[in-house]
Short mmCIF file of C-alpha atoms in Angstrom, two decimals:
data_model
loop_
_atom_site.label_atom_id
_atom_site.label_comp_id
_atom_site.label_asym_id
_atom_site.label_seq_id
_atom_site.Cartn_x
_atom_site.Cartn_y
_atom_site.Cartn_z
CA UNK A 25 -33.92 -3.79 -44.86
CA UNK A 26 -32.79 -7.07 -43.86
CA UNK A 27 -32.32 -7.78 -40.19
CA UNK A 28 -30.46 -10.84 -38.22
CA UNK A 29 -32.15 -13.30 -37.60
CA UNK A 30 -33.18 -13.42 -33.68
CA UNK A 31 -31.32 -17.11 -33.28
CA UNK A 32 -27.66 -15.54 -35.04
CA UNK A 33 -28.26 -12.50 -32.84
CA UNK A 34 -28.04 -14.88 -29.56
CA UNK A 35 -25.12 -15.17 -28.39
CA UNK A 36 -24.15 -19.02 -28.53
CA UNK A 37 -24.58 -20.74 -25.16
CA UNK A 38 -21.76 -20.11 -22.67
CA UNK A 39 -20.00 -17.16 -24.71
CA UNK A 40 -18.75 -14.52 -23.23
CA UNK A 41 -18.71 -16.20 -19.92
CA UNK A 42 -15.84 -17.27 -17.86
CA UNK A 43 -15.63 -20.62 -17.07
CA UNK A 44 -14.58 -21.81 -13.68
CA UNK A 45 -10.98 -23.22 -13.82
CA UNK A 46 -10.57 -26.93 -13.68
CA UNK A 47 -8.64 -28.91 -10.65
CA UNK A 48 -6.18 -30.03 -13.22
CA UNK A 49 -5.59 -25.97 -13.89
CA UNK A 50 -5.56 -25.29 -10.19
CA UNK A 51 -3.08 -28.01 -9.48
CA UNK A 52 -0.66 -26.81 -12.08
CA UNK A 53 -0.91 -23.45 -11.05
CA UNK A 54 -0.48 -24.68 -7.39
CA UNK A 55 2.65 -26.96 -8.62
CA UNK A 56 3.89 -23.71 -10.62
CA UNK A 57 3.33 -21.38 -7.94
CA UNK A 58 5.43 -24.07 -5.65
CA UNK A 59 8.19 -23.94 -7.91
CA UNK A 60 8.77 -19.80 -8.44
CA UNK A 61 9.27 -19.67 -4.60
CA UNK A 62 12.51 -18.82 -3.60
CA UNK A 63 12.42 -21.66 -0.81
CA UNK A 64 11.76 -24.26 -2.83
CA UNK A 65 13.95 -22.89 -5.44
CA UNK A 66 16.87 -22.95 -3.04
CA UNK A 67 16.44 -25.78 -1.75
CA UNK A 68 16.91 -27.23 -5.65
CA UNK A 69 20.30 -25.36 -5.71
CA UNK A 70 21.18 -26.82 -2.34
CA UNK A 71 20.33 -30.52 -3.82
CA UNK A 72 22.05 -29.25 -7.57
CA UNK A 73 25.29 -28.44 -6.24
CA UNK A 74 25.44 -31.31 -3.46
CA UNK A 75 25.60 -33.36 -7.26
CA UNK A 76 27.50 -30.91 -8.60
CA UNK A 77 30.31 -31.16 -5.79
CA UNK A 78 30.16 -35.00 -6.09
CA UNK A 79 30.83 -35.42 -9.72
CA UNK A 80 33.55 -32.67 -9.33
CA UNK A 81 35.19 -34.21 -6.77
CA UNK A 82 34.76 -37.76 -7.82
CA UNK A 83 36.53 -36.88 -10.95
CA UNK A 84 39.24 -35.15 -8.87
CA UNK A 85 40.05 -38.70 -7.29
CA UNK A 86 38.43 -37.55 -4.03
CA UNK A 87 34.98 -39.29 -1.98
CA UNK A 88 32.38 -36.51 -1.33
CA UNK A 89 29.27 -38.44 -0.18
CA UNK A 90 31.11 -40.22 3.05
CA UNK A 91 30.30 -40.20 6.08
CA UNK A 92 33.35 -37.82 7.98
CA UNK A 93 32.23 -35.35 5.07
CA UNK A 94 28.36 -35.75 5.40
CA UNK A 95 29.03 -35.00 9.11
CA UNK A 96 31.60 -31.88 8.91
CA UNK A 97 29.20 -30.90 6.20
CA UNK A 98 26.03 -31.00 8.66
CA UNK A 99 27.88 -29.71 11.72
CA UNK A 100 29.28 -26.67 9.76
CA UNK A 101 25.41 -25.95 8.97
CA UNK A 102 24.59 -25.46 12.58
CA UNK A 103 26.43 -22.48 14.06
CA UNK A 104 25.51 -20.72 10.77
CA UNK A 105 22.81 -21.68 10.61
CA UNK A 106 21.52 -20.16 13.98
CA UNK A 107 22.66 -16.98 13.49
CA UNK A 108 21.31 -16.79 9.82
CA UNK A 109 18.16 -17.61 11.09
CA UNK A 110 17.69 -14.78 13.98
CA UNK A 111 19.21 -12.63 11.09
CA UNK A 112 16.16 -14.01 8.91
CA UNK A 113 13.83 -11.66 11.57
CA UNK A 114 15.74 -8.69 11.35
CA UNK A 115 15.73 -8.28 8.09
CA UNK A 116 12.33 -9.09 7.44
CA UNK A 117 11.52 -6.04 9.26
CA UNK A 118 13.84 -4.32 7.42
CA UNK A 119 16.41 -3.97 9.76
CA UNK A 120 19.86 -5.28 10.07
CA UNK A 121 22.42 -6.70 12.83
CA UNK A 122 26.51 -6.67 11.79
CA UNK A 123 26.81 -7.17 15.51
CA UNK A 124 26.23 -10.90 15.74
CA UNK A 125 29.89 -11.99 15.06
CA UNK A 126 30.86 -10.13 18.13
CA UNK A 127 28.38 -11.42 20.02
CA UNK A 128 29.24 -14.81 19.20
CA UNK A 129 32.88 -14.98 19.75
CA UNK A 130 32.10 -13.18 23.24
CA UNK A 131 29.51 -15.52 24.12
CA UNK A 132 31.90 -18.30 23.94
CA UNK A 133 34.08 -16.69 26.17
CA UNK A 134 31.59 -16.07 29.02
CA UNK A 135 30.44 -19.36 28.32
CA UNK A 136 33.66 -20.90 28.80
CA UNK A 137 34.75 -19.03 31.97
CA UNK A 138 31.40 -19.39 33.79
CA UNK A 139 31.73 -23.28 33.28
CA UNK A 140 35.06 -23.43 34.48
CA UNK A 141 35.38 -26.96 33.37
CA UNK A 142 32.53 -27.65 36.26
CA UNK A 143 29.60 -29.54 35.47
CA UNK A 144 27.48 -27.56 38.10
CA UNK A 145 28.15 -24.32 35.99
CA UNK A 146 26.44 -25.47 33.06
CA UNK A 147 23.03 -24.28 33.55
CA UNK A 148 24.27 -21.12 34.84
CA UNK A 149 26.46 -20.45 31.96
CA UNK A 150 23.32 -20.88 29.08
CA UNK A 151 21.69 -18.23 31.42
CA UNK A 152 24.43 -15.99 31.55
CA UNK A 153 24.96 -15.92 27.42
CA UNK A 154 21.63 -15.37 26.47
CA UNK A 155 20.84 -12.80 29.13
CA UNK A 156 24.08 -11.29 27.44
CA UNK A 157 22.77 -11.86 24.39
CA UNK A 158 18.90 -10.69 24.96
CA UNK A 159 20.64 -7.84 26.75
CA UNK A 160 22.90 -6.63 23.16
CA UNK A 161 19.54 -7.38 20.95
CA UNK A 162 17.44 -5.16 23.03
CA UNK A 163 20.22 -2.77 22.87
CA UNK A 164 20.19 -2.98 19.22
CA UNK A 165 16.11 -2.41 19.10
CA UNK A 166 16.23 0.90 21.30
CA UNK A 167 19.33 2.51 19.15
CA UNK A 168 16.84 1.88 16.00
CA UNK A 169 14.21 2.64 17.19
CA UNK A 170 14.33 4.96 20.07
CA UNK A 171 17.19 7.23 18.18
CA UNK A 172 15.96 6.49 15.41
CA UNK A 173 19.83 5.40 14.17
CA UNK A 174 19.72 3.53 10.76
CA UNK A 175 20.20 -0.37 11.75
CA UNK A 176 23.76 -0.32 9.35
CA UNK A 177 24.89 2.34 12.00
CA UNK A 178 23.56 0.92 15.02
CA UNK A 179 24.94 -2.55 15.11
CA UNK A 180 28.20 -1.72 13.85
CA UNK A 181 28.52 0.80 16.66
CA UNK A 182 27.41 -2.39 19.30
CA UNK A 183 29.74 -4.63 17.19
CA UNK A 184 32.65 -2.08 17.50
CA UNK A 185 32.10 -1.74 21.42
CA UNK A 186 31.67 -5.56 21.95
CA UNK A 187 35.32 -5.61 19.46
CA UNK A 188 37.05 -2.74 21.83
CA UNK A 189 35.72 -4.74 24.80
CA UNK A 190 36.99 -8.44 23.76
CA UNK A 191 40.52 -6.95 22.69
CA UNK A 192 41.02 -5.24 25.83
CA UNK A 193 40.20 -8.11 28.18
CA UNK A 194 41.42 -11.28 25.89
CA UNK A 195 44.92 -12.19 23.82
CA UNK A 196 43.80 -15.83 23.67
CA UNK A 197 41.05 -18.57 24.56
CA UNK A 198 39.68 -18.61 27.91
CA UNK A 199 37.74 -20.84 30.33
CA UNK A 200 37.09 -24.38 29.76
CA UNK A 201 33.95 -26.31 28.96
CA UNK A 202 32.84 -29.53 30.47
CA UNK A 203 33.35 -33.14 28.63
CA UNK A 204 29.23 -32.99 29.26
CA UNK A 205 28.98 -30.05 27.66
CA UNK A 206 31.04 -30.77 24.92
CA UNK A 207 29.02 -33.68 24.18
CA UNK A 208 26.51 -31.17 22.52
CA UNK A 209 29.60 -30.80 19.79
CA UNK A 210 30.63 -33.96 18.95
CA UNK A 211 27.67 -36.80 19.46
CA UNK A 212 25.55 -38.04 16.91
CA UNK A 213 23.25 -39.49 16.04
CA UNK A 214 24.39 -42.25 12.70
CA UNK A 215 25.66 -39.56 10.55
CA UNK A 216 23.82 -36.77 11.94
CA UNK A 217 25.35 -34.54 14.87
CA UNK A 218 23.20 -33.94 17.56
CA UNK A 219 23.55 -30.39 17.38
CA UNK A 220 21.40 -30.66 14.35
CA UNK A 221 18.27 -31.25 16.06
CA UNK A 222 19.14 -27.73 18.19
CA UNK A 223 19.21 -26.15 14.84
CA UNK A 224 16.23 -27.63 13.60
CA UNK A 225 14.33 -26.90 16.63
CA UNK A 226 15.10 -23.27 16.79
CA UNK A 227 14.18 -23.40 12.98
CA UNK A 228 10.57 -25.03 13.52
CA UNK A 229 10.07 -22.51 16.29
CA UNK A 230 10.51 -19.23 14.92
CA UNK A 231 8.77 -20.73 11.31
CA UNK A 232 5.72 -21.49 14.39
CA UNK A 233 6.47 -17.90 15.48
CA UNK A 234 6.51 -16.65 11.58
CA UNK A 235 3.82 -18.21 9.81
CA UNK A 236 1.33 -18.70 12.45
CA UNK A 237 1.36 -15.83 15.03
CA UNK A 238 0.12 -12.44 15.27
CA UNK A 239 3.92 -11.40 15.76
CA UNK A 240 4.70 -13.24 12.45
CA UNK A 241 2.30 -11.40 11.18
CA UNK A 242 3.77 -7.92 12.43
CA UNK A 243 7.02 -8.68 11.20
CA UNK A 244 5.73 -8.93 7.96
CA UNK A 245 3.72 -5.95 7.58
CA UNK A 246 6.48 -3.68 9.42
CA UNK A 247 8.89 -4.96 6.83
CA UNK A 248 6.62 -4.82 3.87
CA UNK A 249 5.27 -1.13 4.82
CA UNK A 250 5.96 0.33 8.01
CA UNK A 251 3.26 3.13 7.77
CA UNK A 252 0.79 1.37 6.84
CA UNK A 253 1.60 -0.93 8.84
CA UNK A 254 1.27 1.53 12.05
CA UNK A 255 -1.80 2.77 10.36
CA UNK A 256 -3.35 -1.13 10.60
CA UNK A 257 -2.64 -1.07 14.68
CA UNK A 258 0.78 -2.62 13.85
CA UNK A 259 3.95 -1.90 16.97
CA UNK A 260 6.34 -1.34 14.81
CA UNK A 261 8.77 -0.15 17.05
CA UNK A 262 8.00 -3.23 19.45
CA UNK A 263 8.50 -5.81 16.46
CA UNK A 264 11.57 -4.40 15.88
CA UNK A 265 12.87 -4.34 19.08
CA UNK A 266 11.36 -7.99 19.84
CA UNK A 267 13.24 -8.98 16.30
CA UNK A 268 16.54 -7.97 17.15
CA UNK A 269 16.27 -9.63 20.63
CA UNK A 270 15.89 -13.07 19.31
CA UNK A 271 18.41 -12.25 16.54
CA UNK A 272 20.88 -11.89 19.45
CA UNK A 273 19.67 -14.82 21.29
CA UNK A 274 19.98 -16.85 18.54
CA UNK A 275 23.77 -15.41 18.09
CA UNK A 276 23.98 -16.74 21.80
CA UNK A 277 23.08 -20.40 21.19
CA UNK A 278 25.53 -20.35 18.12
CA UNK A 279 28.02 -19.23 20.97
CA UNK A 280 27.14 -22.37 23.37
CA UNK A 281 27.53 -24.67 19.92
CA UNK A 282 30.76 -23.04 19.91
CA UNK A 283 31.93 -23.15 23.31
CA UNK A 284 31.15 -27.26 23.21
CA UNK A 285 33.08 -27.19 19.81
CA UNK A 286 36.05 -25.79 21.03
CA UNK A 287 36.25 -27.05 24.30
CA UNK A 288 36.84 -23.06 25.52
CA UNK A 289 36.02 -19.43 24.68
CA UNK A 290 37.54 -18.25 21.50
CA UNK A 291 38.29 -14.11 20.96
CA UNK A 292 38.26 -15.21 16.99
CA UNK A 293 35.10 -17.35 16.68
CA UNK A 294 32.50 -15.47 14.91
CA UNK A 295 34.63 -13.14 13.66
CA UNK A 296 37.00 -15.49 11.79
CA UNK A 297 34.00 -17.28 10.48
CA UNK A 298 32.46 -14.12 9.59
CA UNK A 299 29.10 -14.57 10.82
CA UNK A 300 27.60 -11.58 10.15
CA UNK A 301 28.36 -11.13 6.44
CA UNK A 302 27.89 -14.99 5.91
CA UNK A 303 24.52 -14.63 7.74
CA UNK A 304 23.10 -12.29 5.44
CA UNK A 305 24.17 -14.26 2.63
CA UNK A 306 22.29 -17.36 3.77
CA UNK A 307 19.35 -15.28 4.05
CA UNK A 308 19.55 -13.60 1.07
CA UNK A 309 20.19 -16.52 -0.67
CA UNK A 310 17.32 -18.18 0.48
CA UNK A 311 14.75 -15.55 -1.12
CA UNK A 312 14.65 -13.37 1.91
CA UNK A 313 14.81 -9.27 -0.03
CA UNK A 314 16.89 -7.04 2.19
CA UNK A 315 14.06 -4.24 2.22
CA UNK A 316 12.28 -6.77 4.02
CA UNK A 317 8.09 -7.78 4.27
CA UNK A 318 9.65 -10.69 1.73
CA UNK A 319 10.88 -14.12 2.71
CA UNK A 320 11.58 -16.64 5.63
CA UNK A 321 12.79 -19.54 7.60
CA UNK A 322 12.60 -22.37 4.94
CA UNK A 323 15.01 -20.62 2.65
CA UNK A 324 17.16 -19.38 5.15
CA UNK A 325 18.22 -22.58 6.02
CA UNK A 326 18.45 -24.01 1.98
CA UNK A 327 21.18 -21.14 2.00
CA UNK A 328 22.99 -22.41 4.74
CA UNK A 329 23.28 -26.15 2.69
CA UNK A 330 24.19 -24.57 -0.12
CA UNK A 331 27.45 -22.27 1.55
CA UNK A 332 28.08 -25.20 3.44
CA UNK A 333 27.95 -27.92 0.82
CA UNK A 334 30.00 -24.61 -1.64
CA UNK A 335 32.45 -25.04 1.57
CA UNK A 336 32.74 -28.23 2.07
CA UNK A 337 33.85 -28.84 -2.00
CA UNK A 338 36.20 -25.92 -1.77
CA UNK A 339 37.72 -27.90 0.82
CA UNK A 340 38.19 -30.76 -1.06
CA UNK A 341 39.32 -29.53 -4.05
CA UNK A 342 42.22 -27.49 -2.19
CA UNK A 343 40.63 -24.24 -3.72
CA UNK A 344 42.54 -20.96 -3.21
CA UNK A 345 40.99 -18.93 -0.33
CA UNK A 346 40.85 -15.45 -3.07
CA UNK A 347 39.27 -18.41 -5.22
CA UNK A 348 37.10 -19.38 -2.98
CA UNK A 349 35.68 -16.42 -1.86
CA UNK A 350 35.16 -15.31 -5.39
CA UNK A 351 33.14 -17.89 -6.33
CA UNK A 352 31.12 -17.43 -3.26
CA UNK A 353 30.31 -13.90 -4.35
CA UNK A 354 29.35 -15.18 -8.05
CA UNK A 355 26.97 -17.42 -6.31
CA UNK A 356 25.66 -14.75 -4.27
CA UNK A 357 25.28 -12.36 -6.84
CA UNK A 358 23.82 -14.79 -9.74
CA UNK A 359 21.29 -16.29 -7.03
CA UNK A 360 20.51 -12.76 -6.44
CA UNK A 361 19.99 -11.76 -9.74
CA UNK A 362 18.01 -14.81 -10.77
CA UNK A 363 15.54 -13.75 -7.89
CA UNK A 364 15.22 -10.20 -8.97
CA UNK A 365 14.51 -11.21 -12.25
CA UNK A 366 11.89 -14.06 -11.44
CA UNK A 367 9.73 -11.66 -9.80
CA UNK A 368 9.45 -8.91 -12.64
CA UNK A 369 5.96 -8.89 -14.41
CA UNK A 370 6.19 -10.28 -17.59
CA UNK A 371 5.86 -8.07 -20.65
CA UNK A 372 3.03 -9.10 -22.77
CA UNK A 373 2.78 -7.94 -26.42
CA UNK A 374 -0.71 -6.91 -28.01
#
């Protein structure tokens, strides 16, 4: 019987063995991986319908890209921006805070009447809202996790009690705000408000406090799997509680934007703006998954641009409010969808 010769019956040199991927590979996957996340993919939205809105609106016989609307633009980013982003912690633990446009619109109104037009009051009256503020959140934190009240129930109850409370004591604005204060408001900077460089401070700090702290970490892992997180050492319980705090004191420096806005406290101002429905869909446009342990800061804020920028056009183009907030949900729910849909494993066929 013949047999194989010993040099066929080697396996060629190399075969069957993987071979280490080159830095051209790793750099597309890198580039690849860069472009499935939701950040970065916002972020292309935000940029896709800024040109969008442009052509639209130069073909409507209006100017987009000036400098008034660049600034309106920019300055509508900030007080949504702030409370989208303490909204970004919540929910990446899971939890949830409908209380925020409450707390905003009564923030404004302490603010307002501790100042009492007196420059002397000013550093009193920050103190005064966030203690408020830090007061609510920690509130918040206990009901869900001391009584173990679903965070839907919990803040709604705190935004219906801060709701019975402003309607009983207000009919109209109160207080008045400083012309120093106020400055926060109205200067800029060129185009760019001042106020801006609030927002993107609070931003860089709590992406600091996300991506490279031990907390950060815990907010992750509670969100992601709360037993195992408790399992792995994690205080769940005191994440939460620590997340819904700075939630609400981020709700309180919206407040103080606000209050230097208006010039006084306003019964209507998160509330009419809808803060805590448009604050979850900034986050959730930006990639952040309501069931939390998914997300973060950088898309947060590429969903602010893009409701703003959505705004701003609306604005211009005279669009029906039903219209408008239509096409807001379309957005929502398409953005959504794409999301859900970009992180399904692909089906391969044999």
């Amino acid at each position: 019987m013949a047999t194989e010769p010993a040099q066929a019956r080697r396996p060629a040199r190399g075969a069957g063995r993987e071979r280490p991927p080159t830095r051209a590979g790793t750099a597309s996957g890198r580039a690849a991986a860069r472009l499935t996340d939701p950040a970065v993919g916002i972020w292309i939205a935000a940029l896709g319908v800024t040109l969008l809105g442009w052509i639209v609106v130069t073909a409507r016989g209006g100017d987009f890209l000036t400098q008034p609307n660049v600034t309106g633009i920019l300055q509508s980013c900030v007080a949504l921006g702030l409370v989208a982003l303490g909204q970004t912690l919540v929910i990446l633990t899971g939890s949830l805070d409908l209380s925020v446009a409450y707390l905003v619109s009564l923030g404004t109104l302490v603010a307002a009447q501790t100042m009492a037009g007196q420059d002397g009051n000013i550093l009193t009256a920050i103190i005064a809202v966030l203690a408020l503020s830090a007061a609510v959140g920690l509130a918040n934190g206990l009901i869900v996790t001391g009584l173990g009240v679903h965070a839907f129930v919990a803040t709604l109850g705190t935004a219906l009690i801060l709701r019975g409370w402003i309607e009983d004591h207000y009919t109209g604005p109160a207080g008045s705000v400083p012309a120093t204060f106020r400055r926060l408001g109205y200067d800029r900077i060129g185009p760019v408000p001042v106020s801006v460089f609030l927002l993107a401070a609070v931003a860089l700090a709590l992406w600091f406090v996300c991506r490279r702290t031990r907390f950060g970490h815990h907010l992750y892992a509670t969100g992601g799997d709360a037993h195992a997180a408790r399992l792995s050492g994690v205080r769940t319980r005191r994440t939460v509680v620590i997340a819904h705090v700075l939630c609400s004191l981020c709700a309180g420096a919206a407040a103080l934007f606000l209050a230097a806005r208006f010039g006084a406290g306003s019964p209507w101002a998160g509330t009419e703006a809808r803060y805590d429905l448009e604050s979850i869909a900034a986050v959730v446009l930006g990639g952040t998954i309501l069931a939390g342990g998914r997300g973060g800061i950088a898309g947060t804020l590429g969903g602010v641009v893009v409701l703003a920028v959505l705004d701003s056009v609306f604005d211009q183009l005279s669009v029906d409010p039903f219209v408008k907030n239509v096409l807001r949900g379309v957005v929502l729910i398409a953005a959504v969808a794409l999301h859900a849909r970009s992180r399904r494993p692909s089906r391969r066929t044999a």
